[in-house]
XYZ file of C-alpha atoms in Angstrom:
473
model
C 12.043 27.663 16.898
C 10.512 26.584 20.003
C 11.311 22.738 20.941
C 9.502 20.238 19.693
C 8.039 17.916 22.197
C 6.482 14.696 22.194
C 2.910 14.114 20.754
C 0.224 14.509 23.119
C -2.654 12.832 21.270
C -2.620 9.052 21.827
C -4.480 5.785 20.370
C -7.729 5.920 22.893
C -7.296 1.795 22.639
C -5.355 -0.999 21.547
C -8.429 -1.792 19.218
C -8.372 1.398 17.971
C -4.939 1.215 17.238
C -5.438 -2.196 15.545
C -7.941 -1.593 13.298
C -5.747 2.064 11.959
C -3.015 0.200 11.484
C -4.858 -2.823 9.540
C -6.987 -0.433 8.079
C -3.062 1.831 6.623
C -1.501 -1.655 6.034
C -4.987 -3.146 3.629
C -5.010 -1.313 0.444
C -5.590 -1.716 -3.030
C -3.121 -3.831 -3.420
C -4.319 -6.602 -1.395
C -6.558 -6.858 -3.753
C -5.222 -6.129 -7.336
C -2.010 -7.262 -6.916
C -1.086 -10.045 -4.033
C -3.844 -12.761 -6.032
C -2.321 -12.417 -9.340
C 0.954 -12.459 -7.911
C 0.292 -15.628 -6.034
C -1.080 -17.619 -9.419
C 1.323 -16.638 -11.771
C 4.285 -17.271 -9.115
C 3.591 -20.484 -7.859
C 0.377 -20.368 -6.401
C 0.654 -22.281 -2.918
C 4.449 -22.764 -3.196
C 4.665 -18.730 -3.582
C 2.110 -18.367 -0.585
C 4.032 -20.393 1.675
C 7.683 -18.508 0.970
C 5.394 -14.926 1.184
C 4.407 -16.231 4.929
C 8.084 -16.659 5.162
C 9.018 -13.719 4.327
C 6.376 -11.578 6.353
C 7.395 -13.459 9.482
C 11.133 -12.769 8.543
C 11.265 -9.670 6.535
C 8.013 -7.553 7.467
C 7.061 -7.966 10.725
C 10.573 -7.163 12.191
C 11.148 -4.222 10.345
C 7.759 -3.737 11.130
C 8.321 -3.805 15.130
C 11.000 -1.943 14.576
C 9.265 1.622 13.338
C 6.712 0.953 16.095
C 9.519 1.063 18.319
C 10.867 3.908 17.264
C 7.540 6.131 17.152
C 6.730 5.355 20.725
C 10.092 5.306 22.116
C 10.471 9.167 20.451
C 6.960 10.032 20.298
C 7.798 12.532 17.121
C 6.541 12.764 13.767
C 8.482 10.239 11.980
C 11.287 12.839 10.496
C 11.612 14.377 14.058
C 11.840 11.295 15.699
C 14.286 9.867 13.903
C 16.998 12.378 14.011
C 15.787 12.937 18.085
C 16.758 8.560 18.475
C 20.177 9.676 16.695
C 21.035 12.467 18.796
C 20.448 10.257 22.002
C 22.497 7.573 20.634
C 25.723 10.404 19.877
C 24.580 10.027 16.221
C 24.668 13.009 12.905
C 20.643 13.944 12.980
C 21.844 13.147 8.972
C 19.893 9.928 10.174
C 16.989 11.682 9.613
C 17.468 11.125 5.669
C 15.569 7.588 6.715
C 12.607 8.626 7.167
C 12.565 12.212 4.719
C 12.911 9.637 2.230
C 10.125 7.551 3.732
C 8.029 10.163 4.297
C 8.342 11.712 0.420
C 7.388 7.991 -0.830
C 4.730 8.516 1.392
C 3.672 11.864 -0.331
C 4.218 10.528 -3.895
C 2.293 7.598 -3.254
C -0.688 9.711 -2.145
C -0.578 11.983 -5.336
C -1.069 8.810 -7.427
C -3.769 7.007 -4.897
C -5.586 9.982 -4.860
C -6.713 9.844 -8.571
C -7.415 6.363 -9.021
C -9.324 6.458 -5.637
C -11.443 8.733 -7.789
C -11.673 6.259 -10.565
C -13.666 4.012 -8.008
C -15.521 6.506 -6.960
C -16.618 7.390 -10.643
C -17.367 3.862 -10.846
C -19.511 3.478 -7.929
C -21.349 6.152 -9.044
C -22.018 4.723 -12.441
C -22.834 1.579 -11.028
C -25.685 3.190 -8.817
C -27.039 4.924 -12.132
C -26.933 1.732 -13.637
C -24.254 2.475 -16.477
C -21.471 0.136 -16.155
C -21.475 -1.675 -19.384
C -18.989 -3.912 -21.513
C -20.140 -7.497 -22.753
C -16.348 -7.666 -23.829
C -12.878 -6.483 -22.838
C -12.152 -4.174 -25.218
C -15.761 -2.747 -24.625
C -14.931 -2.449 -21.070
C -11.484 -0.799 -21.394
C -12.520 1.425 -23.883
C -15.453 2.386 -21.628
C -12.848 2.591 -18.598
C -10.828 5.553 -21.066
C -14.216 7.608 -21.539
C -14.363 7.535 -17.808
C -11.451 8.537 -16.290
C -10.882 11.129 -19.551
C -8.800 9.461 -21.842
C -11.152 8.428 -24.083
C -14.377 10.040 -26.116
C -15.251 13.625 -24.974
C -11.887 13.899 -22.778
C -12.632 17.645 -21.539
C -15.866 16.994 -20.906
C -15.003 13.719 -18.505
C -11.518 15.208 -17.104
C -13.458 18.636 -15.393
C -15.586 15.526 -14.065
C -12.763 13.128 -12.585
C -11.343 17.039 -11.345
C -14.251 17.308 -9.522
C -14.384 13.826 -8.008
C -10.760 14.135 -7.293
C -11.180 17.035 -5.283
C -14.133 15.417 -3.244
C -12.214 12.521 -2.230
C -8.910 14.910 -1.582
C -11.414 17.041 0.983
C -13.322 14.013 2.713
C -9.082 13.025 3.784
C -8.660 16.474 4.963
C -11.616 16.358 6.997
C -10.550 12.954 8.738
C -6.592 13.845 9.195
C -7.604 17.612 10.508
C -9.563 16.708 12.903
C -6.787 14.791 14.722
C -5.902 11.059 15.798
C -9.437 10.753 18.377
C -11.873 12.502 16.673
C -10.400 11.718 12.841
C -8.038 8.923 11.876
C -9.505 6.510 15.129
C -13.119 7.153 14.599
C -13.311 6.727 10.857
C -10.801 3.134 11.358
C -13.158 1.928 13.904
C -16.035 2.718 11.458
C -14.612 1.799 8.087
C -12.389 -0.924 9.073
C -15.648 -3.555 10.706
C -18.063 -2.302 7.785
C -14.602 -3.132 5.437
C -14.308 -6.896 6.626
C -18.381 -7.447 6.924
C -18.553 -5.997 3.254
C -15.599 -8.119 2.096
C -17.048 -11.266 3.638
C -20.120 -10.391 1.257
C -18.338 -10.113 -1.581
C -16.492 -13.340 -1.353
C -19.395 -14.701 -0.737
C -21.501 -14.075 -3.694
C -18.382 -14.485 -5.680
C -18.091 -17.939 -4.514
C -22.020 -18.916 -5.057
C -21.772 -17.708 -8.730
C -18.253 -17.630 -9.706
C -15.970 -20.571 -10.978
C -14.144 -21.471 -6.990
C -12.577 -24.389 -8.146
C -10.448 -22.838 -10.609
C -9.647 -20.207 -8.197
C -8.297 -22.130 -5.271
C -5.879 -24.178 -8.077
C -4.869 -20.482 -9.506
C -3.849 -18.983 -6.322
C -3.673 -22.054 -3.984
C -2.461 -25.259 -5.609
C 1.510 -25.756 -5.391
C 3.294 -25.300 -8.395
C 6.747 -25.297 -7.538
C 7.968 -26.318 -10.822
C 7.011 -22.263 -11.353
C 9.725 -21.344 -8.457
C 12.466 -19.115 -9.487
C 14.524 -16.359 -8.367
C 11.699 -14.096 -9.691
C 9.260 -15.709 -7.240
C 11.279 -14.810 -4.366
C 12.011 -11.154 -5.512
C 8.222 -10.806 -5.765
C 7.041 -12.867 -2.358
C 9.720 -10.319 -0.702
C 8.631 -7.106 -2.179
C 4.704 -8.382 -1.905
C 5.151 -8.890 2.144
C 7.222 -5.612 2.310
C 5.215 -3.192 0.405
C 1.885 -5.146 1.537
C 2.639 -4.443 5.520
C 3.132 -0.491 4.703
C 6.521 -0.337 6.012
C 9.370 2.364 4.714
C 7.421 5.552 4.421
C 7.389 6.651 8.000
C 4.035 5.865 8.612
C 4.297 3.096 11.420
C 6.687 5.397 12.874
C 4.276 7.858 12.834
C 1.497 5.818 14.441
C 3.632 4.595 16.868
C 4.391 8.142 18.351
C 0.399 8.044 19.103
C 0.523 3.979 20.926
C 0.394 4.044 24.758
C 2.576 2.203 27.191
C 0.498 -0.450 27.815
C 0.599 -2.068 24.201
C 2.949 -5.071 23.402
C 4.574 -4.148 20.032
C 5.520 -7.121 19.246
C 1.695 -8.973 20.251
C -0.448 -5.566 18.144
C 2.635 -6.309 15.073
C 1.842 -9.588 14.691
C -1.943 -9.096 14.491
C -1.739 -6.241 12.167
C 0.649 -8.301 10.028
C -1.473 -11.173 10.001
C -4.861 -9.741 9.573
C -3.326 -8.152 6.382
C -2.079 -11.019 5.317
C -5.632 -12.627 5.751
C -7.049 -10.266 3.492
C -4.665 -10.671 1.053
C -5.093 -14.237 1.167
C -8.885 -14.856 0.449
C -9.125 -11.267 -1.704
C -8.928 -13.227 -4.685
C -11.882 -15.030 -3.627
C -14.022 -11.873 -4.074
C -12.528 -11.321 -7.663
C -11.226 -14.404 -9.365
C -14.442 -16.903 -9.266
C -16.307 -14.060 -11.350
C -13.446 -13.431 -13.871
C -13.115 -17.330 -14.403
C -16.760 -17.560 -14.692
C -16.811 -15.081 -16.665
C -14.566 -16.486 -19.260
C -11.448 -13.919 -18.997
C -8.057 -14.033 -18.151
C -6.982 -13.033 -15.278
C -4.676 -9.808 -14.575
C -3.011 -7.745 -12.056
C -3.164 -4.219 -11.498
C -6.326 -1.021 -12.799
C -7.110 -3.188 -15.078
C -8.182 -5.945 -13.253
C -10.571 -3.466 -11.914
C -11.929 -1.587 -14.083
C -11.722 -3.402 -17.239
C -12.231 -7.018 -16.522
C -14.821 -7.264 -12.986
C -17.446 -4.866 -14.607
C -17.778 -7.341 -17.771
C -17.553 -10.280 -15.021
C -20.543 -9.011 -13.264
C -22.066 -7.936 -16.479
C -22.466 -11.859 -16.762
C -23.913 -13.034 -13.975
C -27.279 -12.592 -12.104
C -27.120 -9.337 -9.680
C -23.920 -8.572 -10.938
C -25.682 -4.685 -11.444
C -26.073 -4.478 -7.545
C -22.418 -6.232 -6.234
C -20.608 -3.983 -8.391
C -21.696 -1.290 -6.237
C -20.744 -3.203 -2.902
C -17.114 -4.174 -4.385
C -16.347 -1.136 -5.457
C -17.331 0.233 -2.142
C -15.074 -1.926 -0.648
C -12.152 -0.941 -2.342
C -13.024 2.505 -1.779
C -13.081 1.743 1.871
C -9.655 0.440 1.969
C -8.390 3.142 -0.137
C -9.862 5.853 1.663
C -8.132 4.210 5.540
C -4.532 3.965 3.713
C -4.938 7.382 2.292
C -5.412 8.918 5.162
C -2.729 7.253 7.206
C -0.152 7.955 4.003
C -1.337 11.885 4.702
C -0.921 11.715 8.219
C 2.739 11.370 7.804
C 3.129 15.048 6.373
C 0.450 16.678 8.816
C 2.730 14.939 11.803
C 5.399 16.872 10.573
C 3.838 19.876 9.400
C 2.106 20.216 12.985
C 5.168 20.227 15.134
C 6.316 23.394 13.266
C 5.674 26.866 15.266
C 2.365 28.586 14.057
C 0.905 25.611 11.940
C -2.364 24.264 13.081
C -2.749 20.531 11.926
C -5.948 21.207 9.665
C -4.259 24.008 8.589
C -1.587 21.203 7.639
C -3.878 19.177 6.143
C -5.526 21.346 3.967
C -1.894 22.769 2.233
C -1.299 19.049 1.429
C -4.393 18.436 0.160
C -4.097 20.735 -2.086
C -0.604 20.168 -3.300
C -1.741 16.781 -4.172
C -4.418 18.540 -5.920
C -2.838 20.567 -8.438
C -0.745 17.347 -8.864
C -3.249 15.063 -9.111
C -4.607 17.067 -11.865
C -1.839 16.884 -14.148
C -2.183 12.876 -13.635
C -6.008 13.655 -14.815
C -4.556 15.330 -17.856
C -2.051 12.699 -18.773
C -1.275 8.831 -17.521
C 2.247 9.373 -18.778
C 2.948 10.933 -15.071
C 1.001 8.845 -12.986
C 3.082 5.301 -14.347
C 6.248 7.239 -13.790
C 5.264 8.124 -9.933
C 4.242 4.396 -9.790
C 7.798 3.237 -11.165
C 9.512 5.495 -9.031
C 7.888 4.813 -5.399
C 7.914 1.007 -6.023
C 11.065 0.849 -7.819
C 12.935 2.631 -6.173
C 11.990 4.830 -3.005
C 10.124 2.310 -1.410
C 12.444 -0.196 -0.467
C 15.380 2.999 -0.365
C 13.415 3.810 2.583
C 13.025 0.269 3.952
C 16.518 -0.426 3.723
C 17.704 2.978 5.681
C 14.828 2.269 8.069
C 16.677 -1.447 8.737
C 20.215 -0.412 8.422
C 19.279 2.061 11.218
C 16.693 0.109 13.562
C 19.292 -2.909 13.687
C 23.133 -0.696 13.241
C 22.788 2.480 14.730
C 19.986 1.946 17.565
C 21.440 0.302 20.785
C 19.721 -2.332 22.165
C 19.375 -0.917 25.520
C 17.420 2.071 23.585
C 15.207 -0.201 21.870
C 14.713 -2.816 25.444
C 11.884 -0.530 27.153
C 9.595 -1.007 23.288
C 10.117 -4.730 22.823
C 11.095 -6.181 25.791
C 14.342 -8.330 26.891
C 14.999 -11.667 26.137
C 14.676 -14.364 23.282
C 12.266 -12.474 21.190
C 15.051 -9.223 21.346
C 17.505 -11.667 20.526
C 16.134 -13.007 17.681
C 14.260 -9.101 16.286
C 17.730 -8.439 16.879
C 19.584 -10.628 14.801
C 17.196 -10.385 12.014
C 17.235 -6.813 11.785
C 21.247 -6.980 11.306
C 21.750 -9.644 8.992
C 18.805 -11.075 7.188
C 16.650 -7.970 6.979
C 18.561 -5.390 5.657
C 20.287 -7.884 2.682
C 16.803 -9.229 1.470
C 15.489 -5.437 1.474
C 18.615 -4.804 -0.842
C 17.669 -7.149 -3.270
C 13.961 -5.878 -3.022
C 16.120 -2.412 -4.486
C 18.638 -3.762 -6.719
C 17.029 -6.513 -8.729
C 13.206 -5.304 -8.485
C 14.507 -1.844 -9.341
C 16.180 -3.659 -12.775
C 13.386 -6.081 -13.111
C 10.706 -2.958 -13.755
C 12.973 -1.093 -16.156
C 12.944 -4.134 -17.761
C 9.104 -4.451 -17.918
C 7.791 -1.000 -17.677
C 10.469 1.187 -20.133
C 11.958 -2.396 -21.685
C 15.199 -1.498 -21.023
C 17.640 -4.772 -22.098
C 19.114 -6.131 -19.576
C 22.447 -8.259 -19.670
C 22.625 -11.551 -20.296
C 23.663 -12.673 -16.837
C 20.339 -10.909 -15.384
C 18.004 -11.931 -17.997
C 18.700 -15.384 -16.967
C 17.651 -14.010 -13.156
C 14.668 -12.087 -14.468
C 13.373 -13.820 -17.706
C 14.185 -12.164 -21.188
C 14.260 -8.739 -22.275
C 11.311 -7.107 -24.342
C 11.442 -7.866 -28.183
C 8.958 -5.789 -30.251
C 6.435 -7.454 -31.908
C 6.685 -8.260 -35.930
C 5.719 -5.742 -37.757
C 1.977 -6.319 -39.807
């Protein structure tokens, strides 16, 4: 095989940069998962220890894959192992980012089908359909949807179909390279994104309950403060920034010379922290005006905001802008999560990059599919990237940014001086033992909720009380 060079294609600005790597860092779970998080953790008193632990968790580690995609300028597998043969180190390295960049894949098969959900549910909303005065009208509407409710064959073929829509507008964008694919549609998506969410908020404020909101997810309550509120303000800023599946790397390999790491990290970090911040203020004043309780997660989504907007004047026409919205941000961090396989994929001998593209798409296909057919597979995949390969990844990435690079390797991508000395000294001994607990005790603290597997008594006292079944009727 011929040797594999550095990437040629490069970020055509630092803006354009900016608003890909926002646009791969602001997901879904800005939205349906950092707000509930926040109120039933503490509200302000678990905001203030997640800022803590972006600044001193995510944004070095952060820096860090940055570093290493420009300094190698290789897909993030190939670069990895190319940093480990230049510091006299086994290319075995590159198990840091294979992991990463498998997450990455996994993550994408599961993504890809609930992208689809909100796709079927714009699409219902412009037809005027969403309906649900109650909950349990709502979720049971949100099963007939998605197929797992009345008429399954009939809705599955339809998801199937939507599915593979969504699957081919990402192999459009990632085929037709970093320029003319990934940039343009950031630098489209990503200011249409922030003016949409500033709408949404909004008209959520104007008709929704605010006050309650801001005490939910902003008033201190550190009587709520536990070891469980740090495990989850940890893995929150980790998995929020996008870090440990290869994909910073793999952006990085694209950044020019003339871009401070450090200055673009913190404004990527920040802006996603931003969103996550006042997301809840496009979701939570409806719910609480609405009279439900709130909840993390799909079903936050698609069960409780359709009977929230069902309840308040215009509620019909938003629906169709907030979905949108979170169609938007799922759409920029899908494509960035299939970017890291077509990086790869590309710098093999006689594979074109759409070429690359399309054989992934339609992998995740055939795999979304069987998630169509059954949920059983799609919570598994969820358990298993969050649980456990996630922060697997994160914790090579660190072990090997902060232990095996040398500084001198790492002095030309973040510059000498106080700001080394401190990147450095984080990445050694503070980030690699919080990512740890991120993989021990979030790892046990999902088998615990997810498969209610009992836990000992030492850990229950760490991670509240193991699942009892309820009385039978």
């Amino acid at each position: 095989m011929a040797e594999i060079g550095r990437k040629t294609e490069t970020w055509s600005s630092r803006f354009a940069f900016i608003m890909a790597s926002v646009g791969s860092a602001v997901g879904l779970g800005n939205f349906w998962r950092f707000p509930y998080t926040a109120g039933e953790n503490g509200g302000g008193a678990f905001i203030i220890i997640y800022i803590l632990c972006v600044l001193l968790v995510a944004l070095p580690l952060l820096m860090a894959e940055y570093a290493m995609g420009r300094k190698s300028g290789m897909s993030a597998i190939e670069g990895v192992q190319s940093l480990a043969r230049a510091e006299s180190r086994s290319q075995n390295w590159g198990i840091v980012t294979w992991i990463g960049s498998l997450t990455a894949f996994f993550i994408l098969t599961f993504y890809m089908v609930i992208s689809s959900w909100l796709l079927a549910y714009i699409i219902e909303a412009v037809k005027g359909d969403l309906h649900g005065t109650t909950a349990a009208e709502s979720g049971q509407y949100f099963l007939n949807v998605i197929g797992q409710g009345e008429m399954p064959m009939q809705s599955r073929w339809y998801m199937l179909m939507l599915l593979g829509m969504f699957i081919l507008a990402n192999v459009i964008v990632v085929g037709r390279g970093v320029k003319g694919g990934l940039e343009k549609a950031a630098v489209i998506l990503m200011p249409l994104f922030f003016i949409m969410l500033i709408v949404v908020v909004g008209f959520a404020v104007a008709n929704g309950d605010t006050a309650r909101t801001m005490a939910f997810i902003f008033e201190p309550k550190w009587e709520d403060v536990g070891f469980k509120t740090f495990l989850a303000a940890i893995g929150q800023s980790f998995f929020s920034i996008g870090v440990g599946v290869g994909l910073m790397i793999t952006y990085g390999a694209y950044l020019d010379r003339e871009t401070s790491i450090p200055r673009a990290s913190g404004i990527i970090a920040a802006s996603d922290t931003f969103v996550a911040l006042i997301a809840g203020f496009a979701i939570f004043p409806i719910v609480f005006a609405a009279g439900l309780d709130p909840a993390g997660g799909p079903s936050l989504f698609f069960v409780s905001m359709p009977v929230a907007f069902e309840a308040i004047p215009g509620g019909e026409y938003f629906a169709i802008v907030f979905f949108s919205l979170a169609l938007f941000a799922a759409f920029t961090s899908s494509i960035s999560l299939m970017e890291v396989g077509v990086s790869w994929f590309e710098e093999r001998e006689g594979v074109t990059r759409f070429g690359a593209a399309a054989g992934i798409g339609f992998v995740l296909f055939m795999i979304g599919a069987a998630y169509v057919f059954s949920l059983d597979y799609l919570d598994f995949m969820d358990f298993m990237t969050e649980g456990l390969l996630l922060p697997l990844g994160g914790l090579l990435a660190a072990i090997f940014a902060g232990w095996i690079l040398s500084r001198e390797m790492l002095v030309s991508e973040l510059g000498e001086g106080m700001l080394m000395n401190v990147w450095r000294f984080l990445m050694r001994w503070f980030v690699p033992g919080f990512v740890a607990l991120i993989l021990v005790f979030g790892f046990l603290d999902k088998i615990q909720d997810q498969y209610h597997v009992p836990l000992p008594g030492a850990l229950e006292a760490l991670l509240g009380p193991n699942w009892t079944p309820p009385p039978a009727e």
